[in-house]
Amino acid sequence: MKPALFLDQDVHLDVAEGLRRRGYDVIQVQEVGRKGLDDDEQLVYAVESQRCIVTFNVKDFVLLHAMYAERQLEHFGIVVSKQRTVSATFHLCLKLLQTHTKEELLNRLLFL
């Protein structure tokens, strides 16, 4: 099964729009009225909607992944990356969606 993505507010909206044009299930924080919420709240939303979160906020989400693992909480994937251009982010997310299933991302931390 294809993964669904939830792009954090630091990932440009154009990435979500481009991936949707390719047929992928992708939403961005602003589109669902969650701009400005804490990282842990964004991850809770991603879990509730069974989406893998993609963010440039490496440090905080690596810590959240460790906390989830320690507490044996489930998430649908956390993908972190250094800040990249819209084009580079789009292509890396596209590759991720083409090469990973939803099941393969379960409880995993990946670096783009």
Short mmCIF file of C-alpha atoms in Angstrom, two decimals, residues 1-3 5 7 15 18-20 22 24 26 52 54 79 84 86-102 104-105 108 110-112:
data_model
loop_
_atom_site.label_atom_id
_atom_site.label_comp_id
_atom_site.label_asym_id
_atom_site.label_seq_id
_atom_site.Cartn_x
_atom_site.Cartn_y
_atom_site.Cartn_z
CA MET A 1 0.00 0.00 0.00
CA LYS A 2 1.27 3.49 -0.87
CA PRO A 3 2.17 5.72 2.06
CA LEU A 5 2.44 11.99 3.60
CA LEU A 7 4.34 17.72 5.19
CA VAL A 15 5.78 19.98 -2.90
CA GLY A 18 3.21 18.47 -7.19
CA LEU A 19 3.01 15.07 -5.51
CA ARG A 20 -0.80 15.12 -5.62
CA ARG A 22 1.32 12.56 -9.59
CA TYR A 24 -0.11 10.58 -4.25
CA VAL A 26 -0.14 14.26 0.42
CA CYS A 52 4.21 9.65 7.45
CA VAL A 54 8.14 14.88 6.43
CA VAL A 79 11.21 11.51 7.43
CA ARG A 84 16.36 21.80 0.66
CA VAL A 86 11.37 22.95 -3.41
CA SER A 87 12.56 20.99 -6.45
CA ALA A 88 14.99 18.81 -4.49
CA THR A 89 12.41 18.15 -1.79
CA PHE A 90 9.80 17.22 -4.39
CA HIS A 91 12.12 14.75 -6.14
CA LEU A 92 13.29 13.13 -2.90
CA CYS A 93 9.71 12.75 -1.64
CA LEU A 94 8.66 11.33 -5.01
CA LYS A 95 11.46 8.77 -4.81
CA LEU A 96 10.41 7.90 -1.24
CA LEU A 97 6.82 7.35 -2.36
CA GLN A 98 7.92 5.24 -5.32
CA THR A 99 10.26 3.00 -3.33
CA HIS A 100 8.53 2.50 0.05
CA THR A 101 5.23 1.07 1.14
CA LYS A 102 3.18 2.30 4.06
CA GLU A 104 7.86 -0.27 5.35
CA LEU A 105 7.68 3.19 6.92
CA ARG A 108 10.85 4.12 11.05
CA LEU A 110 14.44 8.02 7.63
CA PHE A 111 16.77 10.75 6.41
CA LEU A 112 16.20 12.20 2.93
#
